[in-house]
Amino acid sequence: MADLAAKGRFNPWPATIFAILLVLAVLFLLPTVGVLLSSIKTTRDISMGDLWSLPASLYLGNFAEVLGNPGVHRYFLNTLLVTLPATAVSITLGALAGYVFAKLPFRGSNALFLGIVAGMFFPPQVILVPLFRLFNGLGLIDTLWPVIIVHSALGIPICVLMMRNFFATVPNALREAAIMEGASEWQVLTRVVLPLSLPALAVLATLQFTWIWNDFLWPLIFTQSDDKRTIMIGIVNLKGQYSVAWGVQGALSLVASLPTLLVFLFFQRFFIKGMTMGAVKG
């Protein structure tokens, strides 16, 4: 009877955890709601302090101004020119290095692996001044090349870590069987191992694309001309004649978030599997 009574007691923990998660979700979404409301209001309404209330009428002039602005088109193009090659380079080099560390270890490979992964823990401010002086000496300041190079390099540690951990879970019997059939190491990687690593590649592609697309620091440091700016710098540069164009900036913020959302939706079926890979063994 005592056991039955104990089982019938109310457990407050699930409700408490749900309430905490609900509060965190609301706090997380509040800035997005504020940006959405500002994007459908006029600058006059926002300057009068009317931000968090629903507008009396839907104003789409901010989106029309953003989509019809040639400068915004250039911001998007510059961001793509940075994000796509930097993502591709970091993932490619990460996959190649990860395969070597997982399947072709050599003397000192563990120390080298730890040295590469340690790059994830260096704050970017430490290397900011040396990199600026280096690229300035090479005459690359106010071009997109420094941003591409830096993002490619900074993405290599996380890519090497994830790909090495994933390749380590691929049975060695598959590689040995392919080699016995006459396959080279390159063929084993491209035809056997990489097709199995789609979840890991999806995670890296989503994370790298999102991080690089949303980056503000490096484009701010290495670019100076408005026609070399990326979308995040462009949001700040959008100003009204006499005040900050809050509505236009809100509209551009929403439009700028669409590519990362589309990338996540495209890789969604691989993303969850890739995030949980290696969590359970056996």
Tab-separated table of C-alpha atoms in Angstrom:
chain	number	residue	atom	x	y	z
A	1	MET	CA	0.000	0.000	0.000
A	2	ALA	CA	2.855	2.335	0.837
A	3	ASP	CA	4.420	1.652	-2.570
A	4	LEU	CA	1.134	2.396	-4.331
A	5	ALA	CA	0.776	5.634	-2.401
A	6	ALA	CA	4.319	6.615	-3.301
A	7	LYS	CA	3.619	5.909	-6.989
A	8	GLY	CA	0.541	8.068	-6.849
A	9	ARG	CA	2.398	11.123	-5.574
A	10	PHE	CA	2.710	14.106	-7.884
A	11	ASN	CA	6.205	14.542	-9.327
A	12	PRO	CA	6.869	18.295	-9.729
A	13	TRP	CA	10.090	17.929	-11.720
A	14	PRO	CA	8.627	17.449	-15.241
A	15	ALA	CA	6.356	20.472	-14.820
A	16	THR	CA	9.228	22.538	-13.384
A	17	ILE	CA	11.577	21.606	-16.224
A	18	PHE	CA	8.861	22.377	-18.791
A	19	ALA	CA	8.237	25.800	-17.203
A	20	ILE	CA	11.954	26.626	-17.210
A	21	LEU	CA	12.318	25.584	-20.860
A	22	LEU	CA	9.222	27.613	-21.761
A	23	VAL	CA	10.650	30.729	-20.106
A	24	LEU	CA	13.997	30.233	-21.861
A	25	ALA	CA	12.236	29.762	-25.201
A	26	VAL	CA	10.266	32.986	-24.717
A	27	LEU	CA	13.410	34.916	-23.773
A	28	PHE	CA	15.220	33.443	-26.784
A	29	LEU	CA	12.428	34.400	-29.189
A	30	LEU	CA	11.801	37.910	-27.856
A	31	PRO	CA	14.536	39.567	-29.971
A	32	THR	CA	13.196	37.821	-33.075
A	33	VAL	CA	9.683	39.045	-32.309
A	34	GLY	CA	11.022	42.574	-31.841
A	35	VAL	CA	12.826	42.460	-35.197
A	36	LEU	CA	9.701	41.096	-36.900
A	37	LEU	CA	7.496	43.829	-35.445
A	38	SER	CA	9.957	46.555	-36.377
A	39	SER	CA	10.155	45.276	-39.950
A	40	ILE	CA	6.431	45.790	-40.557
A	41	LYS	CA	6.229	49.281	-39.045
A	42	THR	CA	7.216	52.708	-40.273
A	43	THR	CA	10.181	54.542	-38.819
A	44	ARG	CA	7.769	57.106	-37.349
A	45	ASP	CA	5.853	54.439	-35.417
A	46	ILE	CA	9.078	52.979	-34.034
A	47	SER	CA	10.494	56.388	-33.083
A	48	MET	CA	7.278	57.119	-31.155
A	49	GLY	CA	8.074	54.125	-28.939
A	50	ASP	CA	5.432	51.860	-30.464
A	51	LEU	CA	7.527	48.716	-30.995
A	52	TRP	CA	6.001	45.807	-29.121
A	53	SER	CA	2.371	46.370	-30.141
A	54	LEU	CA	0.854	45.021	-33.340
A	55	PRO	CA	0.617	47.647	-36.098
A	56	ALA	CA	-2.756	49.006	-37.153
A	57	SER	CA	-1.859	48.199	-40.765
A	58	LEU	CA	0.807	45.996	-42.295
A	59	TYR	CA	3.651	48.070	-43.735
A	60	LEU	CA	5.804	46.265	-46.309
A	61	GLY	CA	7.743	49.284	-47.502
A	62	ASN	CA	10.795	48.217	-45.501
A	63	PHE	CA	11.026	44.904	-47.383
A	64	ALA	CA	10.484	46.676	-50.710
A	65	GLU	CA	13.320	49.079	-49.915
A	66	VAL	CA	15.628	46.234	-48.922
A	67	LEU	CA	14.894	44.019	-51.913
A	68	GLY	CA	15.221	46.915	-54.340
A	69	ASN	CA	18.476	48.264	-52.930
A	70	PRO	CA	21.485	47.490	-55.196
A	71	GLY	CA	23.795	47.836	-52.195
A	72	VAL	CA	21.948	45.016	-50.415
A	73	HIS	CA	22.353	42.833	-53.505
A	74	ARG	CA	26.091	43.456	-53.323
A	75	TYR	CA	26.147	42.587	-49.620
A	76	PHE	CA	24.495	39.262	-50.362
A	77	LEU	CA	26.876	38.505	-53.218
A	78	ASN	CA	29.935	39.307	-51.101
A	79	THR	CA	28.657	37.099	-48.285
A	80	LEU	CA	28.135	34.200	-50.689
A	81	LEU	CA	31.601	34.734	-52.170
A	82	VAL	CA	33.023	34.388	-48.648
A	83	THR	CA	30.781	31.710	-47.185
A	84	LEU	CA	30.701	29.112	-49.956
A	85	PRO	CA	34.460	28.745	-50.609
A	86	ALA	CA	35.393	29.027	-46.915
A	87	THR	CA	32.865	26.334	-45.998
A	88	ALA	CA	34.011	24.062	-48.824
A	89	VAL	CA	37.721	24.480	-48.045
A	90	SER	CA	37.409	23.893	-44.295
A	91	ILE	CA	35.214	20.804	-44.713
A	92	THR	CA	37.423	19.347	-47.471
A	93	LEU	CA	40.638	19.784	-45.513
A	94	GLY	CA	38.912	18.581	-42.345
A	95	ALA	CA	37.725	15.414	-44.065
A	96	LEU	CA	41.163	14.665	-45.529
A	97	ALA	CA	42.956	15.246	-42.226
A	98	GLY	CA	40.279	13.417	-40.270
A	99	TYR	CA	40.648	10.340	-42.455
A	100	VAL	CA	44.414	10.307	-41.959
A	101	PHE	CA	44.148	10.666	-38.187
A	102	ALA	CA	41.443	7.977	-37.942
A	103	LYS	CA	42.649	5.352	-40.432
A	104	LEU	CA	46.296	6.140	-41.218
A	105	PRO	CA	47.913	7.055	-37.881
A	106	PHE	CA	51.635	7.755	-37.792
A	107	ARG	CA	54.186	8.554	-35.135
A	108	GLY	CA	53.230	11.843	-33.515
A	109	SER	CA	49.770	11.917	-35.120
A	110	ASN	CA	48.013	12.188	-31.748
A	111	ALA	CA	50.116	15.199	-30.758
A	112	LEU	CA	49.500	16.811	-34.140
A	113	PHE	CA	45.767	16.126	-33.816
A	114	LEU	CA	45.679	17.758	-30.373
A	115	GLY	CA	47.615	20.719	-31.731
A	116	ILE	CA	45.088	21.245	-34.532
A	117	VAL	CA	42.079	20.856	-32.252
A	118	ALA	CA	43.632	23.304	-29.772
A	119	GLY	CA	43.065	25.988	-32.395
A	120	MET	CA	39.384	25.963	-31.430
A	121	PHE	CA	40.233	27.481	-28.061
A	122	PHE	CA	42.205	30.504	-29.236
A	123	PRO	CA	40.124	33.704	-29.042
A	124	PRO	CA	40.127	35.530	-32.389
A	125	GLN	CA	41.193	38.781	-30.714
A	126	VAL	CA	44.619	37.238	-30.045
A	127	ILE	CA	45.418	36.896	-33.743
A	128	LEU	CA	43.537	39.948	-34.977
A	129	VAL	CA	46.438	42.435	-35.030
A	130	PRO	CA	49.045	40.019	-36.495
A	131	LEU	CA	46.642	38.966	-39.234
A	132	PHE	CA	45.774	42.552	-40.081
A	133	ARG	CA	49.457	43.449	-40.394
A	134	LEU	CA	50.109	40.328	-42.490
A	135	PHE	CA	47.285	40.951	-44.955
A	136	ASN	CA	48.061	44.663	-45.066
A	137	GLY	CA	51.638	43.839	-46.026
A	138	LEU	CA	50.338	41.555	-48.774
A	139	GLY	CA	48.025	44.273	-50.075
A	140	LEU	CA	44.877	42.239	-49.421
A	141	ILE	CA	43.102	44.651	-47.079
A	142	ASP	CA	39.724	45.781	-48.430
A	143	THR	CA	39.329	42.574	-50.410
A	144	LEU	CA	37.383	39.416	-49.605
A	145	TRP	CA	40.481	37.192	-49.598
A	146	PRO	CA	41.479	37.757	-45.948
A	147	VAL	CA	37.957	36.899	-44.771
A	148	ILE	CA	37.901	33.729	-46.879
A	149	ILE	CA	41.359	32.630	-45.711
A	150	VAL	CA	40.691	33.293	-42.025
A	151	HIS	CA	37.327	31.527	-42.007
A	152	SER	CA	38.779	28.560	-43.885
A	153	ALA	CA	41.594	28.247	-41.357
A	154	LEU	CA	39.444	28.767	-38.264
A	155	GLY	CA	36.972	26.140	-39.448
A	156	ILE	CA	39.586	23.412	-39.896
A	157	PRO	CA	39.914	22.391	-36.188
A	158	ILE	CA	36.217	21.643	-35.644
A	159	CYS	CA	36.004	19.909	-39.036
A	160	VAL	CA	39.045	17.733	-38.281
A	161	LEU	CA	37.657	16.839	-34.849
A	162	MET	CA	34.212	15.812	-36.080
A	163	MET	CA	35.387	13.969	-39.179
A	164	ARG	CA	38.112	12.114	-37.308
A	165	ASN	CA	35.608	10.982	-34.657
A	166	PHE	CA	33.151	9.872	-37.326
A	167	PHE	CA	35.724	8.033	-39.446
A	168	ALA	CA	36.881	6.207	-36.316
A	169	THR	CA	33.404	4.625	-36.066
A	170	VAL	CA	33.588	3.226	-39.625
A	171	PRO	CA	34.662	-0.452	-39.401
A	172	ASN	CA	38.181	-1.119	-40.609
A	173	ALA	CA	36.847	-4.226	-42.347
A	174	LEU	CA	35.243	-2.021	-45.006
A	175	ARG	CA	38.535	-0.322	-45.779
A	176	GLU	CA	40.456	-3.611	-45.798
A	177	ALA	CA	37.905	-5.250	-48.104
A	178	ALA	CA	38.101	-2.327	-50.534
A	179	ILE	CA	41.906	-2.429	-50.544
A	180	MET	CA	41.849	-6.185	-51.207
A	181	GLU	CA	39.664	-5.467	-54.218
A	182	GLY	CA	42.343	-3.158	-55.572
A	183	ALA	CA	41.070	0.215	-54.366
A	184	SER	CA	43.525	2.952	-53.452
A	185	GLU	CA	43.258	5.010	-50.271
A	186	TRP	CA	41.712	7.857	-52.268
A	187	GLN	CA	39.074	5.517	-53.677
A	188	VAL	CA	38.378	4.113	-50.220
A	189	LEU	CA	37.822	7.632	-48.926
A	190	THR	CA	35.705	8.941	-51.798
A	191	ARG	CA	33.707	5.800	-52.663
A	192	VAL	CA	33.370	3.995	-49.338
A	193	VAL	CA	33.894	6.277	-46.354
A	194	LEU	CA	32.541	9.645	-47.515
A	195	PRO	CA	29.149	8.253	-48.655
A	196	LEU	CA	28.743	6.913	-45.114
A	197	SER	CA	29.656	10.278	-43.586
A	198	LEU	CA	26.738	12.332	-44.933
A	199	PRO	CA	25.379	13.038	-41.410
A	200	ALA	CA	28.736	14.424	-40.266
A	201	LEU	CA	29.147	16.454	-43.452
A	202	ALA	CA	25.613	17.838	-43.057
A	203	VAL	CA	26.354	18.997	-39.520
A	204	LEU	CA	29.591	20.657	-40.569
A	205	ALA	CA	28.044	22.277	-43.635
A	206	THR	CA	25.200	23.711	-41.547
A	207	LEU	CA	27.416	24.955	-38.727
A	208	GLN	CA	30.154	26.363	-40.946
A	209	PHE	CA	27.716	28.089	-43.293
A	210	THR	CA	25.827	29.624	-40.372
A	211	TRP	CA	28.937	30.780	-38.508
A	212	ILE	CA	30.547	32.346	-41.561
A	213	TRP	CA	27.341	33.903	-42.889
A	214	ASN	CA	26.596	35.565	-39.535
A	215	ASP	CA	30.162	36.689	-38.834
A	216	PHE	CA	30.635	40.358	-38.063
A	217	LEU	CA	34.198	40.683	-36.754
A	218	TRP	CA	36.425	39.684	-39.664
A	219	PRO	CA	34.572	41.579	-42.435
A	220	LEU	CA	34.609	44.640	-40.176
A	221	ILE	CA	38.386	44.403	-39.740
A	222	PHE	CA	39.490	43.443	-43.248
A	223	THR	CA	37.057	45.407	-45.452
A	224	GLN	CA	36.693	49.165	-45.718
A	225	SER	CA	34.772	49.988	-48.894
A	226	ASP	CA	31.005	49.622	-48.865
A	227	ASP	CA	31.078	47.457	-52.000
A	228	LYS	CA	33.260	44.911	-50.149
A	229	ARG	CA	31.059	44.625	-47.063
A	230	THR	CA	29.125	41.483	-46.143
A	231	ILE	CA	25.499	41.309	-45.114
A	232	MET	CA	26.081	41.671	-41.362
A	233	ILE	CA	28.072	44.864	-41.863
A	234	GLY	CA	25.448	45.999	-44.347
A	235	ILE	CA	22.709	45.790	-41.722
A	236	VAL	CA	24.598	48.277	-39.558
A	237	ASN	CA	25.314	50.555	-42.522
A	238	LEU	CA	21.648	50.963	-43.414
A	239	LYS	CA	20.669	54.360	-42.020
A	240	GLY	CA	17.889	56.820	-42.592
A	241	GLN	CA	18.356	60.445	-43.599
A	242	TYR	CA	18.219	61.745	-40.041
A	243	SER	CA	18.056	58.648	-37.833
A	244	VAL	CA	18.682	54.915	-37.777
A	245	ALA	CA	16.347	53.067	-40.147
A	246	TRP	CA	15.129	50.514	-37.604
A	247	GLY	CA	12.405	49.146	-39.848
A	248	VAL	CA	14.722	48.685	-42.811
A	249	GLN	CA	17.366	47.062	-40.618
A	250	GLY	CA	14.749	44.708	-39.182
A	251	ALA	CA	13.571	43.747	-42.668
A	252	LEU	CA	17.133	43.122	-43.852
A	253	SER	CA	17.852	41.046	-40.739
A	254	LEU	CA	14.945	38.750	-41.556
A	255	VAL	CA	15.891	38.498	-45.224
A	256	ALA	CA	19.529	37.821	-44.288
A	257	SER	CA	18.493	34.920	-42.049
A	258	LEU	CA	16.717	33.077	-44.877
A	259	PRO	CA	19.836	31.427	-46.430
A	260	THR	CA	20.892	29.859	-43.118
A	261	LEU	CA	17.319	28.683	-42.542
A	262	LEU	CA	17.201	27.113	-46.002
A	263	VAL	CA	20.536	25.357	-45.420
A	264	PHE	CA	19.242	23.883	-42.172
A	265	LEU	CA	16.005	22.713	-43.803
A	266	PHE	CA	17.962	21.152	-46.668
A	267	PHE	CA	20.217	19.148	-44.317
A	268	GLN	CA	17.576	18.559	-41.655
A	269	ARG	CA	17.205	14.822	-42.196
A	270	PHE	CA	20.951	14.352	-41.729
A	271	PHE	CA	21.487	17.010	-39.079
A	272	ILE	CA	19.885	15.316	-36.058
A	273	LYS	CA	21.555	12.010	-36.863
A	274	GLY	CA	24.897	13.719	-37.279
A	275	MET	CA	24.616	15.623	-34.006
A	276	THR	CA	23.984	12.390	-32.072
A	277	MET	CA	26.586	10.256	-33.831
A	278	GLY	CA	28.941	8.591	-31.427
A	279	ALA	CA	26.607	9.192	-28.474
A	280	VAL	CA	25.821	5.472	-28.268
A	281	LYS	CA	28.287	2.723	-29.087
A	282	GLY	CA	27.519	-0.916	-29.642
